[in-house]
mmCIF file of C-alpha atoms in Angstrom:
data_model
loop_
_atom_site.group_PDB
_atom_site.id
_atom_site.type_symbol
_atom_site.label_atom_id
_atom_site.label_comp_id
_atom_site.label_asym_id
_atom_site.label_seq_id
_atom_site.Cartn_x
_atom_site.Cartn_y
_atom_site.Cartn_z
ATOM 1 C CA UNK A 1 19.972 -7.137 7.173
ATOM 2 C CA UNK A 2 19.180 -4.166 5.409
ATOM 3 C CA UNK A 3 17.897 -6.230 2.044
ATOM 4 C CA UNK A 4 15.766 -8.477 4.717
ATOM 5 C CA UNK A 5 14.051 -5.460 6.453
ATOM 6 C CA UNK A 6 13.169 -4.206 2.408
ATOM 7 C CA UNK A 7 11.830 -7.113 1.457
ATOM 8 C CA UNK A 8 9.973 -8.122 4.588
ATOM 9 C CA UNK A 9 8.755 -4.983 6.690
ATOM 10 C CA UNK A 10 8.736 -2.548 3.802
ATOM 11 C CA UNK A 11 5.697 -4.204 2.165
ATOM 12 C CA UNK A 12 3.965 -4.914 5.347
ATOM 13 C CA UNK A 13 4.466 -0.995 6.711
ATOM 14 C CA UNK A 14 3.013 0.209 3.224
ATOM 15 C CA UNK A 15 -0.036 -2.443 3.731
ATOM 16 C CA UNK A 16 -1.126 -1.081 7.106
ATOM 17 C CA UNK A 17 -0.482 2.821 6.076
ATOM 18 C CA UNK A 18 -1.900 3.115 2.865
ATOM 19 C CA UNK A 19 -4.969 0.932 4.340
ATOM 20 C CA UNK A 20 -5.422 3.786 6.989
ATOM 21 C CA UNK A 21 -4.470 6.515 4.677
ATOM 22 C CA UNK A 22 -7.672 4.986 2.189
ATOM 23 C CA UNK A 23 -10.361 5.292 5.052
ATOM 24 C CA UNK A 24 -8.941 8.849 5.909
ATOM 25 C CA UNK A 25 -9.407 10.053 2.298
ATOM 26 C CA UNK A 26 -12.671 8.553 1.711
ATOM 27 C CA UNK A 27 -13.991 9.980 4.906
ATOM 28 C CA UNK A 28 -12.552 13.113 3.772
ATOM 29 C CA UNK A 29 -14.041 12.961 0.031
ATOM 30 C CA UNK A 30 -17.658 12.365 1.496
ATOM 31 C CA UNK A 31 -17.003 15.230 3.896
ATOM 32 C CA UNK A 32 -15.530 14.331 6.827
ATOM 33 C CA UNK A 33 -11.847 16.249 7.713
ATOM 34 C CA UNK A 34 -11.203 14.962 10.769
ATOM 35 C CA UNK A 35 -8.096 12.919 9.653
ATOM 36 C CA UNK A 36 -6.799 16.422 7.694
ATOM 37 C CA UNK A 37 -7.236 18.536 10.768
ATOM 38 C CA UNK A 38 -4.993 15.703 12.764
ATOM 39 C CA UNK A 39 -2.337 15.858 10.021
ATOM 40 C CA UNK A 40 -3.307 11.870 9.457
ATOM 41 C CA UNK A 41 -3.486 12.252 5.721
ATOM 42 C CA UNK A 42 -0.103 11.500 5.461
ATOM 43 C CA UNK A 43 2.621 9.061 3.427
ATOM 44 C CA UNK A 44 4.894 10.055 6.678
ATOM 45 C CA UNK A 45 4.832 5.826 8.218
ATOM 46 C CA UNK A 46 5.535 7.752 11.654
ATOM 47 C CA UNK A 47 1.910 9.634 11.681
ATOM 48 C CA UNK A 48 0.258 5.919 11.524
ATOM 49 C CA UNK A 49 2.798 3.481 13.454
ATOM 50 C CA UNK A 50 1.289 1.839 16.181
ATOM 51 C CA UNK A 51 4.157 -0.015 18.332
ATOM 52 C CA UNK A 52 2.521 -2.905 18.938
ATOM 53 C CA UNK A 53 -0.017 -3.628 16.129
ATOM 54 C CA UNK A 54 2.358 -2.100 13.469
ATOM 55 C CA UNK A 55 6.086 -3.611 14.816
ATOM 56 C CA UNK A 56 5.766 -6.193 17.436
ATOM 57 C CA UNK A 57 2.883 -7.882 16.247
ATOM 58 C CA UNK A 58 4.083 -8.781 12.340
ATOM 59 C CA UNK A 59 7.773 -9.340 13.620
ATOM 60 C CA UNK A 60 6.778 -11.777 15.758
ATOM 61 C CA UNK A 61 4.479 -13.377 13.057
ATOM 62 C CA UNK A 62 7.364 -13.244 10.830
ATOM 63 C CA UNK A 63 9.518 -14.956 13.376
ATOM 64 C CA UNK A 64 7.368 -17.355 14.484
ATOM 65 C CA UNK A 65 6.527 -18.450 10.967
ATOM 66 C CA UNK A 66 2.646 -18.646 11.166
ATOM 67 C CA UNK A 67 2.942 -18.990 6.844
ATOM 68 C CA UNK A 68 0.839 -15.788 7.539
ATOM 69 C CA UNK A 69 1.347 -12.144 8.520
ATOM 70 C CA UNK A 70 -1.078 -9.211 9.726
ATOM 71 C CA UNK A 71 -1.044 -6.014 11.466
ATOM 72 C CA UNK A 72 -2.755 -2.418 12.077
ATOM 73 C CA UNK A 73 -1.794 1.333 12.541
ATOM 74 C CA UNK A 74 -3.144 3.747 14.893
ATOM 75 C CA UNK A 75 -6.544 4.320 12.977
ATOM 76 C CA UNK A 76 -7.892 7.569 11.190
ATOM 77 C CA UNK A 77 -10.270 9.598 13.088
ATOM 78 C CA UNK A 78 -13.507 9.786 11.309
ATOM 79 C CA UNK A 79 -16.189 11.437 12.865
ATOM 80 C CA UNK A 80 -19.122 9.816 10.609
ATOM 81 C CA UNK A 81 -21.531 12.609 12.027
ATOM 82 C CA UNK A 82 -20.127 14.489 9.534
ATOM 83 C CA UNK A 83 -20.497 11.959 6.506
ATOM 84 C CA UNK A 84 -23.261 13.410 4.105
ATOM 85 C CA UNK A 85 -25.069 10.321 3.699
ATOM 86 C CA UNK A 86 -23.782 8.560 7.222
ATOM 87 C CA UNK A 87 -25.271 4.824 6.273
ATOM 88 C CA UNK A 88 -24.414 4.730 3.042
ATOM 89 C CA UNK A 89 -20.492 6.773 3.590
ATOM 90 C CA UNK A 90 -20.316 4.223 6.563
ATOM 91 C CA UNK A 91 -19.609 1.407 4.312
ATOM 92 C CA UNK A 92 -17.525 3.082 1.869
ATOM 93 C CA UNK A 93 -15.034 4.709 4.355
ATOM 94 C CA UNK A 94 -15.012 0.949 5.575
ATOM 95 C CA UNK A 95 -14.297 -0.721 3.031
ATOM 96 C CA UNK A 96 -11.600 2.066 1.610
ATOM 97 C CA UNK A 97 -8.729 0.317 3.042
ATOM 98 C CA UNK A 98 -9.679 -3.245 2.229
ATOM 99 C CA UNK A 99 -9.992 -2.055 -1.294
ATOM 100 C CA UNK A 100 -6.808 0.002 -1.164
ATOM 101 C CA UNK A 101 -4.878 -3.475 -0.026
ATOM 102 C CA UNK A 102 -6.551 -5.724 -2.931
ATOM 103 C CA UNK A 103 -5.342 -2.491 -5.489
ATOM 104 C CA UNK A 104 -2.073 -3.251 -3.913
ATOM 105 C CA UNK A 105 -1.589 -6.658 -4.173
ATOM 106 C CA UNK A 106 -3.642 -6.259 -8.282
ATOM 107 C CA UNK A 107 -0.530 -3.754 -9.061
ATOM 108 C CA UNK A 108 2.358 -6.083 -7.095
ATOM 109 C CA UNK A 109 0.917 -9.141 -8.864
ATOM 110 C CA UNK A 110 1.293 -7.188 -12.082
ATOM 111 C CA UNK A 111 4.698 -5.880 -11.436
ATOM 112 C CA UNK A 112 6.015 -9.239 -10.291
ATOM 113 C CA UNK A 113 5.231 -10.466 -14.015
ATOM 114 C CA UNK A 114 7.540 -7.933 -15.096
ATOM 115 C CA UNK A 115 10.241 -8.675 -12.764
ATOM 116 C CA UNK A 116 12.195 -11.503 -14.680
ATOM 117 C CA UNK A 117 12.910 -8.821 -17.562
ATOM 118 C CA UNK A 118 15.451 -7.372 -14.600
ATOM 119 C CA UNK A 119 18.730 -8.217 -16.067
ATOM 120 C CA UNK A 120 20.912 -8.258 -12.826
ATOM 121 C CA UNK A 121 20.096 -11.491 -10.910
ATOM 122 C CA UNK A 122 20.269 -10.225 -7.406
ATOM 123 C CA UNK A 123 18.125 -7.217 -8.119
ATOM 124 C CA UNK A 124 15.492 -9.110 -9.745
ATOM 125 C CA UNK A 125 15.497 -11.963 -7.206
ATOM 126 C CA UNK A 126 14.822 -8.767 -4.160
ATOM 127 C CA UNK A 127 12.287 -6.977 -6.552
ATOM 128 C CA UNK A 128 10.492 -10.161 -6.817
ATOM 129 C CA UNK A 129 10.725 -11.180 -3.209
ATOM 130 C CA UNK A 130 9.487 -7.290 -2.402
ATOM 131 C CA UNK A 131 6.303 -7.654 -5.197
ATOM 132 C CA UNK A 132 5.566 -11.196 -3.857
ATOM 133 C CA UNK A 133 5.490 -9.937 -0.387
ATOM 134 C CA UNK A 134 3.242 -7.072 -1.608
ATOM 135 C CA UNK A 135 0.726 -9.226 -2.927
ATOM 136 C CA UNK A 136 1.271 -11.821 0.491
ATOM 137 C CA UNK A 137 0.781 -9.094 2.658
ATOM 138 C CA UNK A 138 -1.964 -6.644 1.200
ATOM 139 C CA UNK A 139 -4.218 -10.099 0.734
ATOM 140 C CA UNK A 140 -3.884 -11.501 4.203
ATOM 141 C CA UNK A 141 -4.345 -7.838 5.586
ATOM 142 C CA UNK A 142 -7.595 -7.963 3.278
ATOM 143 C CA UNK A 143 -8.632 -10.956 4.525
ATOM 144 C CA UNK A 144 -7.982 -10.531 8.088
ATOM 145 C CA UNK A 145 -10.321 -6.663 8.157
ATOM 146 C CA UNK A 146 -12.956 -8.376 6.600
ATOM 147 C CA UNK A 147 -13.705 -10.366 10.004
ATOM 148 C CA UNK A 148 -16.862 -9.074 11.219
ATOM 149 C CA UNK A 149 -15.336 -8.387 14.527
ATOM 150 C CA UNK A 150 -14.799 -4.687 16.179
ATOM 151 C CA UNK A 151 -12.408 -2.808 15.413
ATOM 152 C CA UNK A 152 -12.035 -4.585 11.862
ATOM 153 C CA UNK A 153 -13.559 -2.986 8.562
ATOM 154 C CA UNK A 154 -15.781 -5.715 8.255
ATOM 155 C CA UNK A 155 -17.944 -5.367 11.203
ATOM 156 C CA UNK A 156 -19.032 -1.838 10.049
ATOM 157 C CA UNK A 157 -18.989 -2.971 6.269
ATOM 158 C CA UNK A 158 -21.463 -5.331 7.863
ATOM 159 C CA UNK A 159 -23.616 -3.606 10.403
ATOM 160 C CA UNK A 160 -22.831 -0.051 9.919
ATOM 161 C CA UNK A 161 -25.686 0.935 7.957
ATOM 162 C CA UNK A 162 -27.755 0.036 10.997
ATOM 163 C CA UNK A 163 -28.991 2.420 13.702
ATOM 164 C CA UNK A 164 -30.101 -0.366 16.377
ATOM 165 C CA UNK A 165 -28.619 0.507 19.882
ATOM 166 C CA UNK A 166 -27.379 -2.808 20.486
ATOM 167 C CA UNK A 167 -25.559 -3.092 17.097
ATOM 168 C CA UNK A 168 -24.202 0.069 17.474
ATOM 169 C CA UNK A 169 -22.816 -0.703 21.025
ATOM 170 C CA UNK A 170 -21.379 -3.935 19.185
ATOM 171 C CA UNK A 171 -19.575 -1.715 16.742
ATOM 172 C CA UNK A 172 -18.003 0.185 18.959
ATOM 173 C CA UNK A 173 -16.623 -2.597 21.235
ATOM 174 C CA UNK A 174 -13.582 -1.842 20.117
ATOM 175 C CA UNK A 175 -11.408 -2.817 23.120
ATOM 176 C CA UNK A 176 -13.238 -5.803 23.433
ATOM 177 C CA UNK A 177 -12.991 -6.964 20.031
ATOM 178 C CA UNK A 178 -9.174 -6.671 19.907
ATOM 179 C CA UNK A 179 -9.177 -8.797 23.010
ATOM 180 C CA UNK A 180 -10.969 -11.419 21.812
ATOM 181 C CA UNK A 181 -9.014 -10.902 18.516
ATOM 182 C CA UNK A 182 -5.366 -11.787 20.666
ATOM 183 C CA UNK A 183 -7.361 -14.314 22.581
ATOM 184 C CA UNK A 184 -8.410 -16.639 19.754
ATOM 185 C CA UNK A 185 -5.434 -15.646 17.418
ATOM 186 C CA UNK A 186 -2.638 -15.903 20.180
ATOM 187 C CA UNK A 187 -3.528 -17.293 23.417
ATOM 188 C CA UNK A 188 -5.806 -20.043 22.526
ATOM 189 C CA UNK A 189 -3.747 -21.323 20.002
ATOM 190 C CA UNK A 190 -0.158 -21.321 21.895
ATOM 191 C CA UNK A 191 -2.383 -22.778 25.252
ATOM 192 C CA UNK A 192 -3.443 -25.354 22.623
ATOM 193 C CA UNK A 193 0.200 -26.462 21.391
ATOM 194 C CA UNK A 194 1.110 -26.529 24.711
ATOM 195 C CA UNK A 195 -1.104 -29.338 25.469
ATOM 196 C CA UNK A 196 -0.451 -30.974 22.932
ATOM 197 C CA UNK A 197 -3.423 -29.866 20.853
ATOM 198 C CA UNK A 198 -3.445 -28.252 17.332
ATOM 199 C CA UNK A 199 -6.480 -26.098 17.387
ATOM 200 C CA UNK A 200 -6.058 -22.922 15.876
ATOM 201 C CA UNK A 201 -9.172 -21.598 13.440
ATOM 202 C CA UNK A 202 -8.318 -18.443 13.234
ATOM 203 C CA UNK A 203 -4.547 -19.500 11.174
ATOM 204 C CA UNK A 204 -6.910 -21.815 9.544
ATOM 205 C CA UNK A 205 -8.966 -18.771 8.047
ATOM 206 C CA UNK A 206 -6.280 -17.083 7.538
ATOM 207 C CA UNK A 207 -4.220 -19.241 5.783
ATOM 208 C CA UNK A 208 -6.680 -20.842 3.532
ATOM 209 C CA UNK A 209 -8.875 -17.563 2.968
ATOM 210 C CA UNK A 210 -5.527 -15.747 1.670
ATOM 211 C CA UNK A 211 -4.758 -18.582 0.112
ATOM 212 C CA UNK A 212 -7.737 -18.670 -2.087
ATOM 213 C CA UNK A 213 -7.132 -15.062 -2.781
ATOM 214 C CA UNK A 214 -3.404 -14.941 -3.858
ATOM 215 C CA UNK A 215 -4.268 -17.395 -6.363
ATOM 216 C CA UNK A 216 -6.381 -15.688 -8.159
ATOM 217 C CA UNK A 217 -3.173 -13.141 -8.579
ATOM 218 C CA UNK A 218 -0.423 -14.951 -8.865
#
């Protein structure tokens, strides 16, 4: 149990954390310290957990055995009023995480060439699942913030830069978007198998876009 939750959860909690701990520090290096002055520039997991997005979510991906597996924490407040240069600081606090999860997976993949020089079998065979997973993980959480959809990364790496009213009031559909997110990743899919239908585009993107990715580190 306790070699299952290492291997599986541990690289999946350090995905989501150190992808909201990237956009806090950006914001904070081009002058924004609203995540500092709400203690969220933190390693501590329990500053960032969100129940659902961080626990239930990738557990039940995990059980359900999708052959992918995604997730979110609570995210950093940024107040990009206080960004120095807000259009340009817009896309880089953005795309901070996504670039903090391809680092991640770069360094795992790395690692994980290393890991047959581990002399005791059962300790190289859990550092290698744990590396693998760190490269599985930090990819399809990549992949899945780059969707141009509120609240992702990718909708403001997108349109951020852009000061029309009706973008902006796209952007920050954020309650929307994550509907619409469970709707087309969850319910249309299960409604689907239920009727004897496999229609599921969203697993289709995810799969193959990660996919693509993890082979060009592994």
């Amino acid at each position: 149990m306790l070699i299952s939750i290492v291997v599986h959860f541990v690289p999946i909690i350090l995905a989501i954390v150190l992808h909201e701990l990237a956009h806090g520090y950006a914001a904070y290096l081009c002058g924004d310290n609203t995540a500092k002055a709400n203690k969220r520039l933190s390693l501590n997991p329990l500053r960032h957990v969100d129940l659902f997005g961080t626990l239930i979510v990738p557990t039940l991906l995990i059980l359900a055995k999708t052959g992918f597996v995604f997730g979110w924490a609570k995210p950093v407040p940024v107040n990009y009023n206080n960004l120095r240069n807000q259009k340009r600081d817009i896309i880089i606090v953005a795309s901070a995480g996504i670039l903090m999860n391809l680092a991640l997976a770069f360094v795992s993949a790395i690692l994980l060439k290393l890991a047959p020089y581990i002399g005791h079998m059962l300790t190289q065979g859990i550092v290698t699942l744990f590396l693998l997973n760190m490269v599985i993980y930090n990819v399809v959480l990549a992949v899945f913030n780059a969707l141009p959809l509120p609240p992702l990364d990718g909708s403001k790496i997108l349109l951020g830069w852009s000061e029309n009213e009706k973008i902006q009031r796209f952007l920050d559909a954020n309650r929307e978007g994550t509907m619409f997110i469970i709707l087309v990743a969850f319910i249309i899919p299960l409604g689907a198998r239920y009727l004897g239908y496999d229609f599921n585009p969203f697993g289709y993107y995810m799969i193959k876009a990660s996919q693509a990715l993890i082979g060009l580190f592994i």
